[in-house]
Short mmCIF file of C-alpha atoms in Angstrom, two decimals:
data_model
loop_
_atom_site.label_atom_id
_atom_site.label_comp_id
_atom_site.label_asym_id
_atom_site.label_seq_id
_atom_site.Cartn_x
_atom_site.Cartn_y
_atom_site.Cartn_z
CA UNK A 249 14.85 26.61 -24.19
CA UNK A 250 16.64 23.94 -22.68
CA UNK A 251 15.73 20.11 -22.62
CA UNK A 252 17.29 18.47 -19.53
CA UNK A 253 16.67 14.46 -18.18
CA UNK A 254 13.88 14.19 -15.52
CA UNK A 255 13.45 11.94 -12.89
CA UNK A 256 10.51 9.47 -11.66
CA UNK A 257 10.38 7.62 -14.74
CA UNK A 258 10.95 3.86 -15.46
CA UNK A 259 11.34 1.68 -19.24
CA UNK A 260 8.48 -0.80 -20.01
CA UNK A 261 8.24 -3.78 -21.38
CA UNK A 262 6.56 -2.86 -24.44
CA UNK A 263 9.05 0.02 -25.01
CA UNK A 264 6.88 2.84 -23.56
CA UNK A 265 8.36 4.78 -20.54
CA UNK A 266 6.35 5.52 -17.64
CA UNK A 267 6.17 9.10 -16.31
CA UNK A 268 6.33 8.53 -12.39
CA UNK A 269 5.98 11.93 -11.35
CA UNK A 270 2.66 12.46 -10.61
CA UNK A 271 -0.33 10.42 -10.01
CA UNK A 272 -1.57 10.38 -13.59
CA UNK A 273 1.63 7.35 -14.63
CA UNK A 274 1.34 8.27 -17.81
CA UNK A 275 2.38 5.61 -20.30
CA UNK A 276 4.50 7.41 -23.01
CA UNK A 277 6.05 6.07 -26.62
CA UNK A 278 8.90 7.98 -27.87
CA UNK A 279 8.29 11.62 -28.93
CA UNK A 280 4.71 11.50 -27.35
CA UNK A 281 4.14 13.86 -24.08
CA UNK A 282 2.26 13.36 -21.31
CA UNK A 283 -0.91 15.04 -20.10
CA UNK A 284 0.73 17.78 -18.16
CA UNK A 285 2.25 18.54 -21.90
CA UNK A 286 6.11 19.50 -20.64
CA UNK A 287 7.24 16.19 -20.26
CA UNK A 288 8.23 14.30 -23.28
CA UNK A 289 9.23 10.88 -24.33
CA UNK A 290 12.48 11.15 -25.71
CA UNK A 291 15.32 9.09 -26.43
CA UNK A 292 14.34 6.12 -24.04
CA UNK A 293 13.67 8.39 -20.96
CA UNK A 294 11.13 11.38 -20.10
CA UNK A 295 12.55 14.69 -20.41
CA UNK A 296 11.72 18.31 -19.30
CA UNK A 297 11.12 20.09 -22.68
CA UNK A 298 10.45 23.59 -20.99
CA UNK A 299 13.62 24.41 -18.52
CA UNK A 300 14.55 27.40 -18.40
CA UNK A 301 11.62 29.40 -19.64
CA UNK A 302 8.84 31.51 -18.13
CA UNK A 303 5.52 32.80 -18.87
CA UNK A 304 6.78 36.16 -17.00
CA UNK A 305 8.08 37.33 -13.52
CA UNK A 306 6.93 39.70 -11.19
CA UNK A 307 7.39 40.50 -7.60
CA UNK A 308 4.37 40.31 -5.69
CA UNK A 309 2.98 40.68 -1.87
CA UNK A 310 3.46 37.37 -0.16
CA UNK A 311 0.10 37.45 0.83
CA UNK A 312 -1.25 37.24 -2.66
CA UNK A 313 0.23 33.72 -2.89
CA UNK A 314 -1.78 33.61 -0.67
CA UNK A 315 0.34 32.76 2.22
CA UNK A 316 -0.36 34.92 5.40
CA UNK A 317 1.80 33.27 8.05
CA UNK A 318 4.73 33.38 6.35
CA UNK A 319 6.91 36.49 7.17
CA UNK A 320 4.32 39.34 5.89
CA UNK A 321 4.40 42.25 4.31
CA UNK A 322 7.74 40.82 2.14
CA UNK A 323 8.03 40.68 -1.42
CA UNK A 324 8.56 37.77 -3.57
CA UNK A 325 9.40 37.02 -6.86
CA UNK A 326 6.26 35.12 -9.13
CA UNK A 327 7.11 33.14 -12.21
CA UNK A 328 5.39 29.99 -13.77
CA UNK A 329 5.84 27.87 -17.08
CA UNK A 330 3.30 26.58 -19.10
CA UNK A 331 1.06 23.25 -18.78
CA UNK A 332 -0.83 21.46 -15.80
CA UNK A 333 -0.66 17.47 -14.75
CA UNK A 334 -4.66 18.73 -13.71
CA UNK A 335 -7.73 19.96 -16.19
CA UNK A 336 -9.67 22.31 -14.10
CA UNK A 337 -12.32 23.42 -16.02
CA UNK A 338 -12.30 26.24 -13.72
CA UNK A 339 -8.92 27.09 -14.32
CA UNK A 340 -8.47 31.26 -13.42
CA UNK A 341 -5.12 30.99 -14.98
CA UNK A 342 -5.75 28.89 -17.97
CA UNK A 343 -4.41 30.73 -20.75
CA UNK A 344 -0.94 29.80 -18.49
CA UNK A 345 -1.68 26.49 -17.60
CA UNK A 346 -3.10 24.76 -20.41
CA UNK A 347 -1.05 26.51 -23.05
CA UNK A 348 -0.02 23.94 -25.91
CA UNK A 349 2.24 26.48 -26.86
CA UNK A 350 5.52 26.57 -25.66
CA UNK A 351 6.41 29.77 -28.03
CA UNK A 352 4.37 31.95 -25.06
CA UNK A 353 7.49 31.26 -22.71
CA UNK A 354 8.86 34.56 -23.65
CA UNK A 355 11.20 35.01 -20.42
CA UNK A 356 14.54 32.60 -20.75
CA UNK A 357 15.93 32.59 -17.14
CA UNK A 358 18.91 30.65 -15.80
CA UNK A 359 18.45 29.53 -11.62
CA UNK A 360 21.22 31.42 -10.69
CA UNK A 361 19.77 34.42 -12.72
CA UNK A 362 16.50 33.71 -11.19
CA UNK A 363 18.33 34.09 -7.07
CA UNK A 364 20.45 36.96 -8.55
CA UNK A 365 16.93 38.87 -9.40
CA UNK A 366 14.89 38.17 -6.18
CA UNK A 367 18.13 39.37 -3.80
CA UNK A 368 18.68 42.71 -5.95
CA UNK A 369 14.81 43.43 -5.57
CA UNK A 370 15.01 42.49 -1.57
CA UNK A 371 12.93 39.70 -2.53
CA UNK A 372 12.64 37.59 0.95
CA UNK A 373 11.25 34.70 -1.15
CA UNK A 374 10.75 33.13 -4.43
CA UNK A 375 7.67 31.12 -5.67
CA UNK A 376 6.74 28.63 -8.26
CA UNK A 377 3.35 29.82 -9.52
CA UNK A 378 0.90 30.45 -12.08
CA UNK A 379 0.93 27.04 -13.31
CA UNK A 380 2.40 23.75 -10.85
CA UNK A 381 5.85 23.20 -10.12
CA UNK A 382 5.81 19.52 -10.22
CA UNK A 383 5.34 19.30 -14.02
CA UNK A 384 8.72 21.50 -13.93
CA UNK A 385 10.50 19.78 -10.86
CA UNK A 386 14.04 19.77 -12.13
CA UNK A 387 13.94 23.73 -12.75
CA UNK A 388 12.24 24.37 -9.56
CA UNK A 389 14.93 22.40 -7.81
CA UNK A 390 17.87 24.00 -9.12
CA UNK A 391 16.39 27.14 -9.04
CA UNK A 392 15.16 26.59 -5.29
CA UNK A 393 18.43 25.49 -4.45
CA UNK A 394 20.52 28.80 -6.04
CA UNK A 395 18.01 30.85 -3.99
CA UNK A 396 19.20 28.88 -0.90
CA UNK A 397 22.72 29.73 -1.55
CA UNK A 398 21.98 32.82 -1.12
CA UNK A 399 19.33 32.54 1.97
CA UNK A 400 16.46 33.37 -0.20
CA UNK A 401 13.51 31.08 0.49
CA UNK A 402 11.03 29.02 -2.32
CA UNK A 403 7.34 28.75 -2.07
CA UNK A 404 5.40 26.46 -3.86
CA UNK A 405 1.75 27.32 -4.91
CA UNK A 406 0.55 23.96 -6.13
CA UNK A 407 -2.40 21.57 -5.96
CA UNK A 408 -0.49 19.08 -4.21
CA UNK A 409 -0.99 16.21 -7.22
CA UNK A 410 2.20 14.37 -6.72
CA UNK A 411 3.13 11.00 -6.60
CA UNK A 412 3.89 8.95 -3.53
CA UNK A 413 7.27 8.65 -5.02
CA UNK A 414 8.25 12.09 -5.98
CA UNK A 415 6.71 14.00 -3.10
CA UNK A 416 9.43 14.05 -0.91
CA UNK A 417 12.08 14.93 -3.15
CA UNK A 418 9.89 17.81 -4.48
CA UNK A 419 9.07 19.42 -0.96
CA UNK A 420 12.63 19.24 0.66
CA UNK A 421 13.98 22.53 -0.79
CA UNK A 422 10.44 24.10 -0.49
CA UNK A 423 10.00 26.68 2.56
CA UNK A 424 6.39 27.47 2.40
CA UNK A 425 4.03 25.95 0.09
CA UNK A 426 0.17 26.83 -0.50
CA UNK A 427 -1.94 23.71 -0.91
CA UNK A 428 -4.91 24.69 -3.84
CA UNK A 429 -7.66 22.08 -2.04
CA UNK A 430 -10.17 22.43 -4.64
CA UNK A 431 -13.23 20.47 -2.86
CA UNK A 432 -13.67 17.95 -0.20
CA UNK A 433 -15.32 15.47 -2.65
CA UNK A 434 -14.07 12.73 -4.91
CA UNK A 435 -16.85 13.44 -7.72
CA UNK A 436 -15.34 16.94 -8.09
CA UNK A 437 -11.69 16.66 -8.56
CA UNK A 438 -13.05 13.20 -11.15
CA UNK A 439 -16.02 15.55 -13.26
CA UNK A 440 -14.05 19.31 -12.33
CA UNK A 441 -10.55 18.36 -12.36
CA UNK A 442 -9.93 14.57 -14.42
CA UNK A 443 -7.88 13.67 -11.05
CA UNK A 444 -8.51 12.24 -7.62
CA UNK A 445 -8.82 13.60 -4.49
CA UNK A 446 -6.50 11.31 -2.47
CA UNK A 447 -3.07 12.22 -3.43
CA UNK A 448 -3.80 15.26 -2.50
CA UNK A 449 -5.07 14.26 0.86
CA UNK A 450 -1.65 12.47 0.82
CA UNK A 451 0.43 15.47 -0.06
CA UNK A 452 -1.38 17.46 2.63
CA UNK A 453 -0.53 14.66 5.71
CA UNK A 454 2.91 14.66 4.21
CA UNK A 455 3.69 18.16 4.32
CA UNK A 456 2.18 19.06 7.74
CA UNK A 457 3.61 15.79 9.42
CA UNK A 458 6.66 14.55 7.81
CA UNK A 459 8.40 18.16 5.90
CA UNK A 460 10.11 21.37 7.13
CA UNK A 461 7.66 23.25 5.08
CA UNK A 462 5.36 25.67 6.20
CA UNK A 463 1.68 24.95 5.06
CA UNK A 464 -1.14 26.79 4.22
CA UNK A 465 -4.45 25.67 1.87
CA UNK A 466 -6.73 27.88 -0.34
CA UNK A 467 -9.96 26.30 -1.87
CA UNK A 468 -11.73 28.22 -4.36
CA UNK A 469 -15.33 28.00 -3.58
CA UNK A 470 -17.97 27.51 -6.47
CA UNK A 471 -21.49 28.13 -6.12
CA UNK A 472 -22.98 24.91 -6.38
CA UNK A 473 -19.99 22.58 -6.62
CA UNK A 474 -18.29 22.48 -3.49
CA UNK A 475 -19.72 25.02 -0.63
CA UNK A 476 -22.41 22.87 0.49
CA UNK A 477 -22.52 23.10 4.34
CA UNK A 478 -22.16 19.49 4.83
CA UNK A 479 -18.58 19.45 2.39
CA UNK A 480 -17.47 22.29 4.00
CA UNK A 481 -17.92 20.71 6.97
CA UNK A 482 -16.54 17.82 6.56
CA UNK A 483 -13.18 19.25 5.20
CA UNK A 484 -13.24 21.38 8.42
CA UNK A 485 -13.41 18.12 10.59
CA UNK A 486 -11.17 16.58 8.22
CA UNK A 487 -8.40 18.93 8.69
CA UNK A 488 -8.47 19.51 11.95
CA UNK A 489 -8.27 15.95 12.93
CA UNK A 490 -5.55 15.05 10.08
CA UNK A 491 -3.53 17.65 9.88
CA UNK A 492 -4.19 20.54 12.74
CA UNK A 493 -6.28 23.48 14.11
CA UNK A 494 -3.23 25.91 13.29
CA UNK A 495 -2.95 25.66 9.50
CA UNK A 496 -4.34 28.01 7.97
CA UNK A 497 -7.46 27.90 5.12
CA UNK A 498 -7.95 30.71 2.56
CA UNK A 499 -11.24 30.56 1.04
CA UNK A 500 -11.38 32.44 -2.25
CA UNK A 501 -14.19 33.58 -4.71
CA UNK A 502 -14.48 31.91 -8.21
CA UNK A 503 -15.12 34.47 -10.97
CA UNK A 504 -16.48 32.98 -14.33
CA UNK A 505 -13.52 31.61 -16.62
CA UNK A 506 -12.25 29.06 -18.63
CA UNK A 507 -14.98 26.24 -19.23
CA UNK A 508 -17.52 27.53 -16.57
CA UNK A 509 -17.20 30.82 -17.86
CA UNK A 510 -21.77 30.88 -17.40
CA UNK A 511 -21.39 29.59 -13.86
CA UNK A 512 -21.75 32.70 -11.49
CA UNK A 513 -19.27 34.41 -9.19
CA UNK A 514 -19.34 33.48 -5.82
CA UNK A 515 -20.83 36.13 -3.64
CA UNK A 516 -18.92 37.27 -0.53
CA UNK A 517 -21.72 35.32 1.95
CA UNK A 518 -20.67 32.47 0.82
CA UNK A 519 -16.99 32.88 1.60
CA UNK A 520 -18.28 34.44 5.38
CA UNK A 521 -20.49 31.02 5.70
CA UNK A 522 -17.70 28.84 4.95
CA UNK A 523 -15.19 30.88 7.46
CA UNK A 524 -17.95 30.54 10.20
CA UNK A 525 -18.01 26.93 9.59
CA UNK A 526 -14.03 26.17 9.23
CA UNK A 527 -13.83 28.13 12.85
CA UNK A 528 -17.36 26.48 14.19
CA UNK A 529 -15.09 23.35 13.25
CA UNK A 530 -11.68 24.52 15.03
CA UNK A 531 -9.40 26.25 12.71
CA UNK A 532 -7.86 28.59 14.14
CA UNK A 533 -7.16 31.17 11.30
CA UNK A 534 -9.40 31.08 8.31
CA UNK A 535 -9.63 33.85 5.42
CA UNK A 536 -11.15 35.09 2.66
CA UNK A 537 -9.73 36.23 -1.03
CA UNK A 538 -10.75 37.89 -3.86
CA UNK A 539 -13.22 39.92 -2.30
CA UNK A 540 -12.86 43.64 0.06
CA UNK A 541 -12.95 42.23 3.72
CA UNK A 542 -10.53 43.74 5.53
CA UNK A 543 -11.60 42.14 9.26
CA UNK A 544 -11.84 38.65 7.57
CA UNK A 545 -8.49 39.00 5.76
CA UNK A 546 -6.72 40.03 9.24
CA UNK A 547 -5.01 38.37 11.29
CA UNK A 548 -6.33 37.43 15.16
CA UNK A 549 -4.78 35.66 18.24
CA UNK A 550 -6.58 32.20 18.79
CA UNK A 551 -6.55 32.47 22.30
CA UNK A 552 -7.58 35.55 23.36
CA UNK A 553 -9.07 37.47 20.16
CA UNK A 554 -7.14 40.04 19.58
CA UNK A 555 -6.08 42.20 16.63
CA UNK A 556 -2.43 40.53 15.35
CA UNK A 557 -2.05 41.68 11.26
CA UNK A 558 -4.64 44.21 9.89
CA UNK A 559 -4.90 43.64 6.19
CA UNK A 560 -6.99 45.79 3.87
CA UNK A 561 -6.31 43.64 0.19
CA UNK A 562 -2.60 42.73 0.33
CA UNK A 563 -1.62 46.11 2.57
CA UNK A 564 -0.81 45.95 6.85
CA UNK A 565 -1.99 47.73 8.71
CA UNK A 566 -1.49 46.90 12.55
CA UNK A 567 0.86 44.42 13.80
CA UNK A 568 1.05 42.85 17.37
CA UNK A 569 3.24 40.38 17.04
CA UNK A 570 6.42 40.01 19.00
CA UNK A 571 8.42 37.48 18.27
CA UNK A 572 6.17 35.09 16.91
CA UNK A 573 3.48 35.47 20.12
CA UNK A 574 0.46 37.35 20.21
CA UNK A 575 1.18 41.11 21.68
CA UNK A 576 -1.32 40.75 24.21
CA UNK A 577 -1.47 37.24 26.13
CA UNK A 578 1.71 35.69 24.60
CA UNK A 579 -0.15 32.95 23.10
CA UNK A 580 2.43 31.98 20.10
CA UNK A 581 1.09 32.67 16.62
CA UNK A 582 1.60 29.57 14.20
CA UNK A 583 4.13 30.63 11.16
CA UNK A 584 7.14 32.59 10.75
CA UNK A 585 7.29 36.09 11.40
CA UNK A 586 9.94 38.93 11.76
CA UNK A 587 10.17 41.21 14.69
CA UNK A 588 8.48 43.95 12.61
CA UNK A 589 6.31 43.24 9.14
CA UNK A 590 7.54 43.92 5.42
CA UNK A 591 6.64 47.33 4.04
CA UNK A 592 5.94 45.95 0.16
CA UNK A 593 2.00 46.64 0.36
CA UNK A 594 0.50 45.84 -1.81
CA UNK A 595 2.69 47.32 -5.56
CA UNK A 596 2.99 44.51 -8.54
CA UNK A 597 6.16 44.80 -10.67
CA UNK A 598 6.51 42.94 -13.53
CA UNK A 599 10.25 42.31 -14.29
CA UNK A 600 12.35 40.90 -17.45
CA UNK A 601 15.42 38.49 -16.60
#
């Protein structure tokens, strides 16, 4: 496991170097690491202790990231690290994320290894996942920009918690990148989360107004903690008038995990309510995930209300799309499409690099 130099860092006064990276600043002595756990105090500067090492790859439906807009039906190549700049106590993925254990990155992968892997398994894209990218920006970078070389594209599944000055080195050799809003509310992400809810508000203008990257944003609803009709809609409204009526929301069921493993699963109404609300509000293409609804996991033209992308789980079905525009009236669909979908389905293979 490699240690390389990071960047977004500055010396202090008092001898402590401050970890610019993300909105946390954490304030680090030498040999002490920050919150996200990766990056490390060391020799004057902060450092990226975990480069080059995975928790595991595996090439996935696209969908499952989930990005729907984003040429569908293709495969892509999944790998994380370990650590998180966040501490969801809802975490689904926690055993990844919070690991303190740097011994459970079992997969050593070089970026050019990485590029090589996804293009002999027709991978159309590979994504940062699992746990955030920005903790590991200086892998994710070189290995976004090896995929490039060899017209592969990088998404980044992430909850957006970057700082003002990292943000747009991060996104510019991103092609797609799912935003994880967890709740419209600052009293969540402070009690649910230990962050704030305004970088993230941030990252979201940012990406939709001022990148080349295509966006997309799950939230994972929680009974009781954030699918309230008035939050729900007021991140609708929010949205619409910030950002726009064509991106498009994923709302997702919790399941009981991590710290709130006695809080219940959310039930599928609750998903239906909140897409009745986000399209009451304007959005134009709103989802649900983790739960069996195949009509509110496809795909329909926001014009004239047709059929575009039958999904049933992560597997198409019928496609009317031609060339980008809705089969039927021509109205364009927002994303980016091929003349025909990806046949991957909806198969999970694990791979070793």
């Amino acid at each position: 496991m490699a240690i390389v130099s990071g960047r977004f860092w500055q010396k202090m006064d008092d001898g402590r170097v401050l970890c610019e990276l993300c909105p946390r600043f954490c304030q680090l002595r030498e040999g002490k690491r920050g919150a996200c756990f990766v990056r490390q105090a060391l020799e004057g500067e902060i450092k990226l202790v975990s480069y080059g090492r995975s928790s595991g790859f595996c090439v996935d439906p696209i969908e499952k990231k989930p990005l729907n807009h984003f040429y569908p039906g293709t495969p892509v190549l999944s790998f994380g690290t370990a650590g998180c700049n966040l501490s969801c106590k809802f975490c689904q993925n926690w055993s990844i994320s919070k690991s303190r254990q740097l011994d459970t990155l079992a997969s050593e992968a070089s970026p050019e290894a990485i590029a090589a892997t996804a293009q002999r398994y027709d991978c159309r894209s590979v994504a940062f996942t699992y746990n955030d990218p920005v903790i590991f920006y200086e892998y994710a970078r070189d290995v976004a920009q090896a995929c490039h070389e060899r017209r592969i594209n990088t998404v980044a599944v992430t909850a957006g918690y970057i700082s003002d000055q990292a943000r747009a080195a991060f996104f510019e050799d991103i092609d797609a990148v799912n935003v994880d809003l967890k709740a419209f509310s600052y009293r969540f992400y402070r009690r649910l989360c230990a962050g704030e809810l305004a970088p993230v508000l941030d990252t979201l203008k940012y990406l939709y107004h001022e990148s080349n990257c295509w966006l997309e944003i799950t939230t994972l609803l929680i009974p009781g903690e954030n699918d309230s009709d008035q939050e729900l809609h007021a991140m609708c409204q929010w949205l619409v008038a910030q950002l726009g009526a064509d991106v498009p929301l994923h709302f997702s069921a919790f399941h009981p995990d991590f710290k709130m493993d006695t809080t219940p699963a959310t039930p599928a109404a609750t998903l239906l309510r909140a897409r009745d609300i986000a399209k009451a509000e304007g959005l134009q293409h709103v989802y649900v995930g983790n739960v069996h609804h195949p009509s509110a996991c496809s795909t329909y033209c926001h014009h004239c209300g047709e059929l575009l992308i039958e999904r049933d789980w992560y597997q198409l079905g019928k496609w009317h799309v031609n060339r980008g525009c809705c089969e039927h009236c021509g109205t364009p669909l927002a994303g980016h499409f091929d003349r025909s979908p990806g046949s991957w389905g909806r198969k999970r293979l694990p791979l070793k690099i």
